[in-house]
XYZ file of C-alpha atoms in Angstrom:
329
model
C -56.504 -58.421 54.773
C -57.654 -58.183 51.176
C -60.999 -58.337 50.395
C -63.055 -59.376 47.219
C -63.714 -56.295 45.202
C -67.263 -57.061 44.719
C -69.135 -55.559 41.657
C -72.775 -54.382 42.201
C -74.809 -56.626 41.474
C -77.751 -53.998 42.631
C -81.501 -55.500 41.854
C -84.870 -53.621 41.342
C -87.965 -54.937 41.608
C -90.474 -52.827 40.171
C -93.506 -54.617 41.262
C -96.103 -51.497 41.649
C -99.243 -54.083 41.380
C -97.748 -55.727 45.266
C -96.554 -52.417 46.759
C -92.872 -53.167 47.412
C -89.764 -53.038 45.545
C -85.893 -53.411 46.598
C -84.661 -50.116 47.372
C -81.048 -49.118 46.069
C -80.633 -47.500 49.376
C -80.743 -51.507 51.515
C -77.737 -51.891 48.878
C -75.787 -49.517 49.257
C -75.887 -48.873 53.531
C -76.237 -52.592 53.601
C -73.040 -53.904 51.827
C -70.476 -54.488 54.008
C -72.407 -53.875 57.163
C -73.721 -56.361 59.953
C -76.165 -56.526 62.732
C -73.984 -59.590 64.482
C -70.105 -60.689 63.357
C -70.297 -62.958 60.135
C -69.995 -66.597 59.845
C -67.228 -66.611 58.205
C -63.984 -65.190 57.746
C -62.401 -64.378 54.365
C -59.939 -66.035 54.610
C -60.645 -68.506 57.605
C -57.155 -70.205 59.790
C -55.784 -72.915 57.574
C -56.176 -76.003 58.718
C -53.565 -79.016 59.396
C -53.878 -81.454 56.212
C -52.733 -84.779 57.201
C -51.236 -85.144 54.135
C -48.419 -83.176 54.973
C -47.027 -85.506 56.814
C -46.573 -88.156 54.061
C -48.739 -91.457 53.634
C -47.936 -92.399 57.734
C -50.529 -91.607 60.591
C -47.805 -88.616 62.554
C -47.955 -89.085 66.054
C -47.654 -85.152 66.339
C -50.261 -84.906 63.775
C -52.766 -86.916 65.884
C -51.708 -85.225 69.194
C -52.840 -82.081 67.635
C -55.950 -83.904 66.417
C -57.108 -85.193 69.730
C -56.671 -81.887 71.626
C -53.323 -82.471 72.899
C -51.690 -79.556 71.710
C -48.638 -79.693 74.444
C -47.769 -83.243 72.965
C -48.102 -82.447 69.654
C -45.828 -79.443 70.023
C -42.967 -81.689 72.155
C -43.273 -84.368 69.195
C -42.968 -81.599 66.599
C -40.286 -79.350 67.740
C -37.123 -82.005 67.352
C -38.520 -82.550 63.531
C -38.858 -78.834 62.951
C -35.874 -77.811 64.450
C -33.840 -80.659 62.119
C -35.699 -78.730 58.962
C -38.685 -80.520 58.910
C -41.065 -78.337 56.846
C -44.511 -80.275 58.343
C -43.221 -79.910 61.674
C -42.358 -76.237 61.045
C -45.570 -75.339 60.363
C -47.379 -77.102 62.539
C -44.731 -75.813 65.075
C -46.063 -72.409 63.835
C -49.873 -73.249 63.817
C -49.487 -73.919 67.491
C -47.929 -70.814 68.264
C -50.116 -68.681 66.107
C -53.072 -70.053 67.958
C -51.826 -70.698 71.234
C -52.993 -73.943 71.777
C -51.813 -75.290 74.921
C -49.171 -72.576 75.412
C -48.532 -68.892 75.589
C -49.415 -67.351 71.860
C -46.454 -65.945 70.411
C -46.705 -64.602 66.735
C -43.522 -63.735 66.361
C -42.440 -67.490 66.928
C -45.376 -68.372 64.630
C -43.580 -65.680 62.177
C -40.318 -67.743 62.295
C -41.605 -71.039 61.679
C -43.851 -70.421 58.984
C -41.030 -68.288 57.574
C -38.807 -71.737 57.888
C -41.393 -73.744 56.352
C -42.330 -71.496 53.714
C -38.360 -70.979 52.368
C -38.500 -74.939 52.401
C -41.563 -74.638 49.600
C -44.307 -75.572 52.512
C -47.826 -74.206 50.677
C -49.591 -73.873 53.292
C -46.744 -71.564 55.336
C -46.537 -69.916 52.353
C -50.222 -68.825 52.415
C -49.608 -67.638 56.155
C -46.327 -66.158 55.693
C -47.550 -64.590 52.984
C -50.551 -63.018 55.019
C -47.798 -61.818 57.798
C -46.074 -60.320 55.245
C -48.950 -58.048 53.701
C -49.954 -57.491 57.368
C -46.407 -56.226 57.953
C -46.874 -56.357 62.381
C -44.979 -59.070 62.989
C -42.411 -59.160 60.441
C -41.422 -56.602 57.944
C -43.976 -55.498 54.854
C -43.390 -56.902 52.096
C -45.934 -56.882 49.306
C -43.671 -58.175 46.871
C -42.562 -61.255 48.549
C -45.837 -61.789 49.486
C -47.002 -61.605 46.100
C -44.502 -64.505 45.253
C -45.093 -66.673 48.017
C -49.268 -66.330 47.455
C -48.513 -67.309 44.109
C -46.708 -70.301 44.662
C -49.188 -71.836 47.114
C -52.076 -70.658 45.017
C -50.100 -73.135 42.346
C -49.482 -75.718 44.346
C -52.942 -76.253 45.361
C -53.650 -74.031 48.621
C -57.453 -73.004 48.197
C -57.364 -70.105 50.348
C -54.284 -68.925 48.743
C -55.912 -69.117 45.205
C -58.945 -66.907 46.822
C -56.145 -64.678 47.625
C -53.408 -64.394 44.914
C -56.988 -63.741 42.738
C -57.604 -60.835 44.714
C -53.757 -59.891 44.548
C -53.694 -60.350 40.402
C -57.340 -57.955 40.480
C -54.896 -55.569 42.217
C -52.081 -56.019 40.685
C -53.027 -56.373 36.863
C -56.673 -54.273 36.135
C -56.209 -55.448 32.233
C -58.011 -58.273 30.468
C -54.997 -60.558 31.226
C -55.673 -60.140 35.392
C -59.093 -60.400 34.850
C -58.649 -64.010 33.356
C -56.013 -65.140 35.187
C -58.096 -63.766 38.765
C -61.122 -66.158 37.543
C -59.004 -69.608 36.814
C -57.953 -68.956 40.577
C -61.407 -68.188 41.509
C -62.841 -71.048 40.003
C -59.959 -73.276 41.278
C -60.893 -72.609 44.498
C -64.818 -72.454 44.373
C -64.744 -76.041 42.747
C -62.556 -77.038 46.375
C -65.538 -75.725 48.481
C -64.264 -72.135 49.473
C -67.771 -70.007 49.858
C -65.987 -66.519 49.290
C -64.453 -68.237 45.613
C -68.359 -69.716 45.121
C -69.775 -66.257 45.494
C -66.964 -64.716 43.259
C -67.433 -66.796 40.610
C -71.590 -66.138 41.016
C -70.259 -62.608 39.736
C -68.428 -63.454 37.574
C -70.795 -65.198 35.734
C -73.222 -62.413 36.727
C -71.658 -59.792 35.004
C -70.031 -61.829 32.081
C -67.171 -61.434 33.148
C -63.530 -61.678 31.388
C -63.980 -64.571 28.509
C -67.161 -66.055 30.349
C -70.372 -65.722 28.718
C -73.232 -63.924 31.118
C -75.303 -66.822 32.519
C -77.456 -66.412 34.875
C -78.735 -70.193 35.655
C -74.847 -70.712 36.197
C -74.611 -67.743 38.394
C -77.346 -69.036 40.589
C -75.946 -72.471 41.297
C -72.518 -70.798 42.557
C -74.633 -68.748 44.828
C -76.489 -71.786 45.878
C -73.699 -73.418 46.607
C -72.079 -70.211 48.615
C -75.060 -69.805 50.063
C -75.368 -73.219 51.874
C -72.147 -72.753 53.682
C -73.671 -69.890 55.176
C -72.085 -66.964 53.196
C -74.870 -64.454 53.939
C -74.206 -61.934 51.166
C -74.606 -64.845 48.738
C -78.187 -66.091 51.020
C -78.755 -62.233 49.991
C -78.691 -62.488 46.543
C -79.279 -65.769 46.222
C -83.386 -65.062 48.149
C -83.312 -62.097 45.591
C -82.748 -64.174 43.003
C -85.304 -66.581 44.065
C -87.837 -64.252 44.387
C -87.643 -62.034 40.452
C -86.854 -65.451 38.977
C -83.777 -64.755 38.082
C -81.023 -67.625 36.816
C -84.480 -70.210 37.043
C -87.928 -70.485 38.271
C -89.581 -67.689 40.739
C -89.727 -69.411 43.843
C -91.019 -66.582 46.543
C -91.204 -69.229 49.769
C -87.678 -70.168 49.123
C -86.205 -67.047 48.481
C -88.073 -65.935 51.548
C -86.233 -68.316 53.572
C -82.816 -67.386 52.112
C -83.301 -63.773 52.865
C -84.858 -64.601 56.626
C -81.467 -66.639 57.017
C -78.918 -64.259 56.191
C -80.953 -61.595 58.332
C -81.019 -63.578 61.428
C -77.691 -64.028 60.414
C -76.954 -60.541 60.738
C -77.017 -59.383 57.508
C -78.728 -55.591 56.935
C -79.865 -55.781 53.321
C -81.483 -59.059 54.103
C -83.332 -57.750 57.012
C -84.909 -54.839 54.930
C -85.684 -57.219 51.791
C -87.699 -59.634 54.654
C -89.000 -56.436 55.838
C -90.487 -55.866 52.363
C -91.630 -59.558 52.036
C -93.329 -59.509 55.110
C -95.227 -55.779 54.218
C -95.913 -57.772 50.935
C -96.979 -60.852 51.639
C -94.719 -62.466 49.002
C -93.059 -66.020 50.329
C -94.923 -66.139 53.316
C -98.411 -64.462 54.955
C -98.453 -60.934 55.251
C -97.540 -59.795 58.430
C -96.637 -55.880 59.008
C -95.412 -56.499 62.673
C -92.904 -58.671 61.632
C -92.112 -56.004 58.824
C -91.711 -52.891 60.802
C -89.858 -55.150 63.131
C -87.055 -56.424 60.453
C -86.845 -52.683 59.221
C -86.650 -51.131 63.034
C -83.638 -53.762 63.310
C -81.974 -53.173 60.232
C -82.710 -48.938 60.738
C -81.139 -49.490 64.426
C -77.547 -50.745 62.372
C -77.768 -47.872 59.963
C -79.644 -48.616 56.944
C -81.934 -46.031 56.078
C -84.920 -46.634 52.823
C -87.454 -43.990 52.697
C -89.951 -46.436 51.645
C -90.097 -48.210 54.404
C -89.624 -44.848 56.509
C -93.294 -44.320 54.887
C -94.474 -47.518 55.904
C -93.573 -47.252 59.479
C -94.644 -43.658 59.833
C -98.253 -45.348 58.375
C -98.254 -47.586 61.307
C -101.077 -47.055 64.414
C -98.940 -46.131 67.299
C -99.690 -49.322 68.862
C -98.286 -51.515 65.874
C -95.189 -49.251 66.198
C -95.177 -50.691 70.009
C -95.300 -54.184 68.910
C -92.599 -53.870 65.720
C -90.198 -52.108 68.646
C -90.878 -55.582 71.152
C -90.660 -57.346 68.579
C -87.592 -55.956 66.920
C -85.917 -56.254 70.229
C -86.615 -59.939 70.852
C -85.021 -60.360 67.218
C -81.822 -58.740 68.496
C-alpha cells in the first residue's frame, strides 16, 4: 500500500526559562510508530454509494444496507452477471469482505476487474489496489497507474489520495508536485483526513506554487485532526502550544497531544510527558510525566532528556510513574 511521503515537519521549542523543549529524538523514533493500531487506515474499504445505482432506491443496495448481505448478493448476482457494472462491484464488495458468505478475493478480483473494464470508479480504485498488491491477480503498476487515474478523475476521493501519491512517485519534478496537490486538495475538501493532513504540509512547507501559510496549514490540521488522524492531533497540539499558524493556546494543545497519545501515538505521549514535567496546558504533575515517557520508552522511543528526568525521580515516584504507566496501557 502506498503511503504519504511525509516531509518533516520537525519542531523545537527552545523554552530554557520552563525547562522542557521537544526533542528531535520523539520525532524521529516516533514517526511511524504506535503504542495501539491507528484509527484509521490510509486508505480505508470504499464504501457502497447509493448513487451507483441510478436515481431508484436498489433493492440489492438496501439489502446490503440493512445487514442482509445473503439477499443483497442473490439480488445482485443476475444484474452483474448480465454486465451490470453496480452489481459487479457490489458483487465484489461482498466477496472481498465476506459478508454473509465465505471470503473469496479472487472472486472479489474478477468482479471488480468486470466493473472496472466497464469504467466503474470505484472498482477501479480497488482493482487498481489489487493490482499494485499483485497477490491476487498479476502486478501491474502500469495498469494500475491508469485505472487510479481515471477514478481519481472521475471523482473517487480515496483514489485522488492515491494517484497523488502515485504522481509523487512517478514524476519528482515541479509538474508532479502540482499536479500531486490539485489531487490532494480534491480530496481533503471531500473529507479524507490523510488528504487534510497532506495538504497541512503542503502549505507547511510552501509547497509547489502555494505560498507558505501557516494559519492555512493549521486549519487543514484542525480539520484532520478532528477525524481522529493522530499524527495531525500531533502537530496540530504542537502547533497549539508555540503559537504557530494563530494564537498560543497551551490547554488546547494539551488536549490534542493527550488525545493522539491515548490514541496510541509515541511522539504525542513524550510531548504530554514534557507538558506534564512543565506544567504548560494543565497543572504540573511529574507522575503523570514519567508515566507518559515510561509508556512511550516501553514502544521504543528513547529522549535523553527525559532519560534525565526520570533518573531525577525518588525511587518511590519511579514506583508510581511504572503503576501508573501500566494502568495507561
Amino acid at each position: 500500500m502506498l503511503r504519504l511521503c511525509r516531509s518533516a515537519l520537525t519542531i523545537m521549542l527552545l523554552a530554557a526559562s520552563t525547562g522542557w523543549a521537544w526533542a528531535q529524538t520523539d520525532k524521529a523514533a516516533g514517526d511511524g510508530q504506535r503504542l495501539l493500531p491507528a484509527p484509521t487506515q490510509i486508505t480505508p474499504s470504499a464504501r457502497i454509494d447509493p448513487q451507483r445505482f441510478g436515481n431508484a432506491p436498489d433493492a440489492a443496495f438496501g439489502a446490503y444496507q440493512r445487514g442482509l448481505y445473503v439477499t443483497a448478493f442473490n439480488l445482485a448476482k443476475p444484474r452483474a452477471e448480465e454486465g451490470d457494472d453496480a452489481a459487479q462491484t457490489l458483487i465484489a464488495e461482498i466477496y472481498a469482505r465476506g459478508l454473509g458468505i465465505r471470503r473469496d478475493p479472487e472472486q472479489a478480483a474478477n468482479w471488480y476487474r468486470r466493473a472496472a473494464e466497464q469504467g466503474n470508479p470505484e472498482a477501479q480504485f480497488q482493482y487498481a489496489l489489487l493490482l499494485i498488491d499483485g497477490t491476487y491477480v498479476e502486478k501491474d503498476e502500469d495498469q494500475a497507474y491508469a485505472l487510479m487515474e481515471d477514478a481519481a478523475n472521475a471523482g473517487n476521493t480515496f483514489a485522488q489520495f492515491n494517484f497523488a501519491q502515485m504522481l509523487l512517485d512517478r514524476h519528482q519534478g515541479a509538474d508532479g508536485l502540482e499536479r500531486a496537490i490539485g489531487f490532494y486538495e480534491e480530496a481533503a475538501q471531500a473529507g479524507l483526513a490523510d488528504a487534510q493532513y497532506a495538504m497541512a504540509q503542503v502549505y507547511a512547507d510552501g509547497a509547489g506554487s502555494r505560498q507558505k501559510d501557516d494559519a492555512a496549514a493549521r486549519l487543514w490540521l484542525a480539520r484532520a485532526a478532528h477525524q481522529n488522524y493522530d499524527t495531525a492531533q500531533l502537530e496540530l497540539g504542537t502547533w497549539l502550544v508555540l503559537g504557530r499558524g494563530g494564537d498560543a493556546d497551551a490547554v488546547a494543545g494539551f488536549g490534542w497531544l493527550k488525545r493522539a497519545a491515548q490514541g496510541g501515538n509515541i511522539a504525542a505521549a513524550n510531548r504530554l510527558a514534557k507538558l506534564y514535567r512543565a506544567g504548560i496546558g494543565t497543572e504540573p504533575d511529574v507522575i503523570a510525566g514519567a508515566a507518559w515517557y515510561v509508556l512511550a520508552r516501553r514502544a521504543g522511543l528513547v529522549d535523553p532528556e527525559m532519560d534525565v528526568f526520570l533518573e531525577g525521580l525518588t525511587d518511590e515516584e519511579r514506583r508510581d510513574a511504572i503503576a501508573q504507566a501500566n494502568r495507561l496501557r
